[in-house]
PQR file of N, CA, C, O and H, with PARSE charges and radii, in Angstrom:
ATOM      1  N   UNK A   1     -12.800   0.549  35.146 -0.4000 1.5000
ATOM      2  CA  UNK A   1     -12.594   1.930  35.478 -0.0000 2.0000
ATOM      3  C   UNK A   1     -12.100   2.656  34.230  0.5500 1.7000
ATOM      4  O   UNK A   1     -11.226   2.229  33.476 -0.5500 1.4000
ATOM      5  N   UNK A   2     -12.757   3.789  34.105 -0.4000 1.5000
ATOM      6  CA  UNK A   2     -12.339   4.101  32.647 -0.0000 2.0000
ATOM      7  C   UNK A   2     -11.422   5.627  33.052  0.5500 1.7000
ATOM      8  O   UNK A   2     -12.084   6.215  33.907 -0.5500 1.4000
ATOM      9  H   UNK A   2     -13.467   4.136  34.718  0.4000 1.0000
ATOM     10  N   UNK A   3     -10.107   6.443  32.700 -0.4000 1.5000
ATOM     11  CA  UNK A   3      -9.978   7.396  32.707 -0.0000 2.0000
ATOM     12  C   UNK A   3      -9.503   8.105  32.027  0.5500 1.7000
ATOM     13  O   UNK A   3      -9.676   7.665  30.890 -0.5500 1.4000
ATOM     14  H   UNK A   3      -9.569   5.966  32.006  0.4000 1.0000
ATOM     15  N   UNK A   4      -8.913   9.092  31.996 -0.4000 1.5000
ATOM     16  CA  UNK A   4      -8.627  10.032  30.994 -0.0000 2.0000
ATOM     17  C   UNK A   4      -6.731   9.745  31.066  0.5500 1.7000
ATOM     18  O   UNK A   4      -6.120  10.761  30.735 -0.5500 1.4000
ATOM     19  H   UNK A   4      -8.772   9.449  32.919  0.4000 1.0000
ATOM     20  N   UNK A   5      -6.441   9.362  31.185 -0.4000 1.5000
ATOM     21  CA  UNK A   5      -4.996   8.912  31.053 -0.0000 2.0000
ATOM     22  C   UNK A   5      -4.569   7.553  30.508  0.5500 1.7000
ATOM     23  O   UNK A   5      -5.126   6.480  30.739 -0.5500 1.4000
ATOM     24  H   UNK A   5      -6.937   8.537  31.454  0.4000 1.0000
ATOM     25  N   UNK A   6      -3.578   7.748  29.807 -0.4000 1.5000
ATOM     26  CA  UNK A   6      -3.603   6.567  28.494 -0.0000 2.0000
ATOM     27  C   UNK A   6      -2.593   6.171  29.217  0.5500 1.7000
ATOM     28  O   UNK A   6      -1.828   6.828  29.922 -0.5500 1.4000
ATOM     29  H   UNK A   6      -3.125   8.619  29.619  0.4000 1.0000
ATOM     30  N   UNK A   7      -2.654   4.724  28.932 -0.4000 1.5000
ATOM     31  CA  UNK A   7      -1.978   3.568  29.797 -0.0000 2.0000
ATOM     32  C   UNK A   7      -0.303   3.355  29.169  0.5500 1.7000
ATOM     33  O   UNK A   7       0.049   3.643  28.025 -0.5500 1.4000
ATOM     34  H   UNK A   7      -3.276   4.190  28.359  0.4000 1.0000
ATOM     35  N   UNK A   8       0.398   2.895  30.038 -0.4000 1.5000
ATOM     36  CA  UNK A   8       2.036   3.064  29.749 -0.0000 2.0000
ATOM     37  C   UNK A   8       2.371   1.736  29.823  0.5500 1.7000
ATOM     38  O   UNK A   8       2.357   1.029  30.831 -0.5500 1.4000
ATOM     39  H   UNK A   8       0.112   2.662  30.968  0.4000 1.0000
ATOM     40  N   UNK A   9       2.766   1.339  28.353 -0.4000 1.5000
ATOM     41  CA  UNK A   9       3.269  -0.213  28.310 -0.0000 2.0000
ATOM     42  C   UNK A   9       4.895   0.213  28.099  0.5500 1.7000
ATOM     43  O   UNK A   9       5.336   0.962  27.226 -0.5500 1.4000
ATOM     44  H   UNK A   9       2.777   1.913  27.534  0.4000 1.0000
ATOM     45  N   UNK A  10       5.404  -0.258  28.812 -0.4000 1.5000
ATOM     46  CA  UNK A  10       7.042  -0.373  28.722 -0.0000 2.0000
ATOM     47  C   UNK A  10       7.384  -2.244  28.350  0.5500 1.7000
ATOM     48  O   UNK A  10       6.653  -3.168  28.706 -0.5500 1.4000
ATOM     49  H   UNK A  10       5.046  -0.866  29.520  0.4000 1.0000
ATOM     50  N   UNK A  11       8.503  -2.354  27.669 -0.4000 1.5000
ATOM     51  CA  UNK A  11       8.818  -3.770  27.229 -0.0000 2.0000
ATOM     52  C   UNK A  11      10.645  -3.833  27.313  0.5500 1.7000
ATOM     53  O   UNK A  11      11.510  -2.962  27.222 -0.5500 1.4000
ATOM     54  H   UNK A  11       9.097  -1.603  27.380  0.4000 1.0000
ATOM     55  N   UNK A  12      10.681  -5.334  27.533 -0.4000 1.5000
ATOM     56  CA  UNK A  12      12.278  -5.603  27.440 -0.0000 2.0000
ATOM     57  C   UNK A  12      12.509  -6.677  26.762  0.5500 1.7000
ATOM     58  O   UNK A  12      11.641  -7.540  26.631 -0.5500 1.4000
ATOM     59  H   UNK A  12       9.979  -6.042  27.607  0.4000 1.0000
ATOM     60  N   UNK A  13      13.809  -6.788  26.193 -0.4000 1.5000
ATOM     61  CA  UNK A  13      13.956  -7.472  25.022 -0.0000 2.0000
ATOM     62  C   UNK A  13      15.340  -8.170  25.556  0.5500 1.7000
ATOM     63  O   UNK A  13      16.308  -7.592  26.051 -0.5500 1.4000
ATOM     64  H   UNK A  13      14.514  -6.087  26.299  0.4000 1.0000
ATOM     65  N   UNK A  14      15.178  -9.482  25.333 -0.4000 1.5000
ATOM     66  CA  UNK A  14      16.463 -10.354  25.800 -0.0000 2.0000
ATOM     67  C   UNK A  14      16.792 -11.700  25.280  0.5500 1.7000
ATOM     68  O   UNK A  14      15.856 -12.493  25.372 -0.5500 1.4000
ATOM     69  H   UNK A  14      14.392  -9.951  24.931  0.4000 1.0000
ATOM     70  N   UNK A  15      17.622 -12.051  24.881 -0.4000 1.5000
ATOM     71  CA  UNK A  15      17.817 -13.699  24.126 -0.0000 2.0000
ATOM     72  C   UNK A  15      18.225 -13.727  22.759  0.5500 1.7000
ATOM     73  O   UNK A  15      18.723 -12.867  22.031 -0.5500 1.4000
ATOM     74  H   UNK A  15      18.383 -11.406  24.806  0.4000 1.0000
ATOM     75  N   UNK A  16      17.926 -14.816  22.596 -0.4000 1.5000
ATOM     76  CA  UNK A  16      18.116 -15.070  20.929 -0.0000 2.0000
ATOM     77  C   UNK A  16      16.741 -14.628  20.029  0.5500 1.7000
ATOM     78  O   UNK A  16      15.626 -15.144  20.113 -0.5500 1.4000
ATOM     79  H   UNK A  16      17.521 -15.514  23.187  0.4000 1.0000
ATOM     80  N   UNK A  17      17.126 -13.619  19.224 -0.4000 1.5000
ATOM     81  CA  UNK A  17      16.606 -13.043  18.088 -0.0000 2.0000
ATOM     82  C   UNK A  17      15.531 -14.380  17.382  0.5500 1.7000
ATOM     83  O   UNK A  17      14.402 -14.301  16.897 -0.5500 1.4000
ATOM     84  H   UNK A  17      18.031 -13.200  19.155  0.4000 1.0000
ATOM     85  N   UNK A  18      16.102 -15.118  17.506 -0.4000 1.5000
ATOM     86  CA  UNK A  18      15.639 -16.700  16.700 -0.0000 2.0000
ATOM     87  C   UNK A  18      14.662 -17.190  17.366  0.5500 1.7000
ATOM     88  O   UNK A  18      13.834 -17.876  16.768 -0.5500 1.4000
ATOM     89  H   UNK A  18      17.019 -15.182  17.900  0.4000 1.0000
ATOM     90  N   UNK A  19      14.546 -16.963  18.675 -0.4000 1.5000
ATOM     91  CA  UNK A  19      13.683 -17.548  20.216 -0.0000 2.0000
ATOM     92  C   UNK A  19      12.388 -17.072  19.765  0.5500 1.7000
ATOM     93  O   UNK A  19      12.158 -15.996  19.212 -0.5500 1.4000
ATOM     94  H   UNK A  19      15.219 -16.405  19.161  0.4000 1.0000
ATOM     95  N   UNK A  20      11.500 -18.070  20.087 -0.4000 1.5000
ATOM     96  CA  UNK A  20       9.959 -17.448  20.068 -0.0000 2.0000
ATOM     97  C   UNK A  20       9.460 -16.623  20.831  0.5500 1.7000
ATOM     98  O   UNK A  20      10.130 -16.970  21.804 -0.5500 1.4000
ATOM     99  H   UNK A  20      11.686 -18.944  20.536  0.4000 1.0000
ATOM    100  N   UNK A  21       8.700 -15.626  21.309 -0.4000 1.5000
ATOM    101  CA  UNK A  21       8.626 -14.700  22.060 -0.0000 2.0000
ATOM    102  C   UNK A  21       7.596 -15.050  23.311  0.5500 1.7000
ATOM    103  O   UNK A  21       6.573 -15.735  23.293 -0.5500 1.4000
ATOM    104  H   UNK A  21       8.156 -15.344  20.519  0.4000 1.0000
ATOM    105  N   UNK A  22       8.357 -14.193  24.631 -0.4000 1.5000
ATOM    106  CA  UNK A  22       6.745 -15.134  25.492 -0.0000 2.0000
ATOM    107  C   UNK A  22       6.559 -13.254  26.172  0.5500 1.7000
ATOM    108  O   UNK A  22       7.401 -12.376  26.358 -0.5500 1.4000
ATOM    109  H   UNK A  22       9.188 -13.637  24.646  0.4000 1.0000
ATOM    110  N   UNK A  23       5.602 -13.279  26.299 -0.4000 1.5000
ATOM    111  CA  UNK A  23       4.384 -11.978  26.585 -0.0000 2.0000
ATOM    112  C   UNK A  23       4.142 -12.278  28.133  0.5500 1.7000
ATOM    113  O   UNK A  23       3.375 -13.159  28.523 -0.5500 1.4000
ATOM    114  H   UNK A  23       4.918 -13.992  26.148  0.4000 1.0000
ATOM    115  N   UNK A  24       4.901 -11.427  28.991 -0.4000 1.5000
ATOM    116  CA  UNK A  24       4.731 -11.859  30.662 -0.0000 2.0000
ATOM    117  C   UNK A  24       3.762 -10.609  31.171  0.5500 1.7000
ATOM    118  O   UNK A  24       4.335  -9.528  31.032 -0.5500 1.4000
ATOM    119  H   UNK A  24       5.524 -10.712  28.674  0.4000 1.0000
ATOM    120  N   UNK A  25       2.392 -10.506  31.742 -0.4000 1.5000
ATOM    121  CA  UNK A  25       1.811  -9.492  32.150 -0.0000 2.0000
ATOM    122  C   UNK A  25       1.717  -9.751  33.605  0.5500 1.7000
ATOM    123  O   UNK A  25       1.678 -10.895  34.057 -0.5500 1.4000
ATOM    124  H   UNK A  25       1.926 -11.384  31.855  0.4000 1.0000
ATOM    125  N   UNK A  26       1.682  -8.699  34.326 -0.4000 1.5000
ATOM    126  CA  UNK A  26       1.824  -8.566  35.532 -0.0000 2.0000
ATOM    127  C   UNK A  26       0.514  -7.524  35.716  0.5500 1.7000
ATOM    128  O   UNK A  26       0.241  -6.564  34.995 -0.5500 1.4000
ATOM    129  H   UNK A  26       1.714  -7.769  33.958  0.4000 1.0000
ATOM    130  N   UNK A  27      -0.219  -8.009  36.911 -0.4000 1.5000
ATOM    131  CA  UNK A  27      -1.577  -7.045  37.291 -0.0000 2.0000
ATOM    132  C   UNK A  27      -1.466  -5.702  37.630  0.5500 1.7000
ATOM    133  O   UNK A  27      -0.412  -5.217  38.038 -0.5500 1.4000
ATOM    134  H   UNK A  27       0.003  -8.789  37.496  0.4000 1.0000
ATOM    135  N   UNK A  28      -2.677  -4.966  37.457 -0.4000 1.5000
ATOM    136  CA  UNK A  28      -3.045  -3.374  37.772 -0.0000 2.0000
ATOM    137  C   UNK A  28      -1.595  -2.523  37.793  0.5500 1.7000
ATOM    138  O   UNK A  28      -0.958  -2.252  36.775 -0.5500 1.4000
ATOM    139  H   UNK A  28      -3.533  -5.360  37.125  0.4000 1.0000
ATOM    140  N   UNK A  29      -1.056  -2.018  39.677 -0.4000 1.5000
ATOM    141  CA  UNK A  29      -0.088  -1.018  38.907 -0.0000 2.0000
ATOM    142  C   UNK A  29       1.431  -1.660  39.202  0.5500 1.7000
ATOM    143  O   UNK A  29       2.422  -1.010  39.536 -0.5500 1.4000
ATOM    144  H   UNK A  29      -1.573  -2.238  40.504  0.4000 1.0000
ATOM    145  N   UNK A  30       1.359  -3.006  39.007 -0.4000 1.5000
ATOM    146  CA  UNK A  30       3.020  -3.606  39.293 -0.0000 2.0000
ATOM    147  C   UNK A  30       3.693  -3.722  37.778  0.5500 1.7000
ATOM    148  O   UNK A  30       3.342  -4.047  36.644 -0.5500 1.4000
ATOM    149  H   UNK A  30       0.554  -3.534  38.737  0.4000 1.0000
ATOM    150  N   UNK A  31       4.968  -3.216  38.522 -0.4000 1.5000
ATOM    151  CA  UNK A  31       5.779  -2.943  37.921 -0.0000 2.0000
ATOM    152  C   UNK A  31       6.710  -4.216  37.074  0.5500 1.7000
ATOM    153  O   UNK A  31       6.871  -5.267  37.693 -0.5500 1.4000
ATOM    154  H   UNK A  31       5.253  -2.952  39.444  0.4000 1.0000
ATOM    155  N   UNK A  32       7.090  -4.136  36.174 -0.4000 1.5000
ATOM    156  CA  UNK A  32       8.282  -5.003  35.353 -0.0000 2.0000
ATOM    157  C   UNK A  32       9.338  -5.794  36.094  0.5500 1.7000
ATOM    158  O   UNK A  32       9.616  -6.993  36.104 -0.5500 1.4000
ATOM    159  H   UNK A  32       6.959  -3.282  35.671  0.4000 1.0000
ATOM    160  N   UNK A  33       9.843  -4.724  36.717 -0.4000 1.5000
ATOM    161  CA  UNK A  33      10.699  -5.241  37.869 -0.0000 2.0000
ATOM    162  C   UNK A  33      10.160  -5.969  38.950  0.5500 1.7000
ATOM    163  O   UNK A  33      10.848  -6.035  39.969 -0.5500 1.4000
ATOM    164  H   UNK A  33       9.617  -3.749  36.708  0.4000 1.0000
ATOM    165  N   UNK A  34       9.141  -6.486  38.927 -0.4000 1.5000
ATOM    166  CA  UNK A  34       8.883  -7.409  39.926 -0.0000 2.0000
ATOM    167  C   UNK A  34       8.643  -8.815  39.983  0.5500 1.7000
ATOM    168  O   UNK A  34       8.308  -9.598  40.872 -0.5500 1.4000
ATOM    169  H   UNK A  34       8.582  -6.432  38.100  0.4000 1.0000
ATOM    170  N   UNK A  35       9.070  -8.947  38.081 -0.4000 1.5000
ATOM    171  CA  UNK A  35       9.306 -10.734  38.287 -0.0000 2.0000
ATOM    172  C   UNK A  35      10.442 -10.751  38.454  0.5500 1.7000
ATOM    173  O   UNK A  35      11.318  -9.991  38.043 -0.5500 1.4000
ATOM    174  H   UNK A  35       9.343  -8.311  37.359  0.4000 1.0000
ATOM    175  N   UNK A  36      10.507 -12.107  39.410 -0.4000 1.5000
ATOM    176  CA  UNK A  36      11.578 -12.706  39.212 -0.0000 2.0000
ATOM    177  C   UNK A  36      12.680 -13.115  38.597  0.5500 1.7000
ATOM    178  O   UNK A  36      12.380 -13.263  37.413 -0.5500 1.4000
ATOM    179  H   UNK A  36       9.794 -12.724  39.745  0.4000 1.0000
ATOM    180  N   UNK A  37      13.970 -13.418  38.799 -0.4000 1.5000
ATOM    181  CA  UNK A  37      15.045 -12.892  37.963 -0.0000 2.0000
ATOM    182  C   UNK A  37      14.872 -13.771  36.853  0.5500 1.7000
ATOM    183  O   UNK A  37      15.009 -13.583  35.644 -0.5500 1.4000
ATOM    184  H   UNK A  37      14.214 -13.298  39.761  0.4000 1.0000
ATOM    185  N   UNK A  38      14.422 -15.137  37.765 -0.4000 1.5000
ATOM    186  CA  UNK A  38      14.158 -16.204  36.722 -0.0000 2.0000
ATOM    187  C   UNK A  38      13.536 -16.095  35.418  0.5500 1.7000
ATOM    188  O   UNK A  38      14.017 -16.741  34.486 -0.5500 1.4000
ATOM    189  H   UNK A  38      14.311 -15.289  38.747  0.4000 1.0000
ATOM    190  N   UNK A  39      12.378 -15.249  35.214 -0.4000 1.5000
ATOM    191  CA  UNK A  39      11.585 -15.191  34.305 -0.0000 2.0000
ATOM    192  C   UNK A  39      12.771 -14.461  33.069  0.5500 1.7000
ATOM    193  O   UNK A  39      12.392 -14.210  31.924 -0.5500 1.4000
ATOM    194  H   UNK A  39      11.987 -14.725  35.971  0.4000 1.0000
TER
END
């Protein structure tokens, strides 16, 4: 689906600076807040 509105990546940042980074995507329009605390 293609549209005229540019897509909104929001990001959070947590841990040790030193830690390798892991990239968690979540489908279509869910939100950040919906993994688990665990993650």
């Amino acid at each position: 689906m293609k549209t005229k509105e540019q897509p909104r990546i929001v990001s959070e940042t947590f841990g040790s600076p030193g830690d390798p980074a892991v990239l968690l995507i979540m489908g279509a329009m869910a939100s950040m807040l919906w993994w688990p605390e665990a993650f």
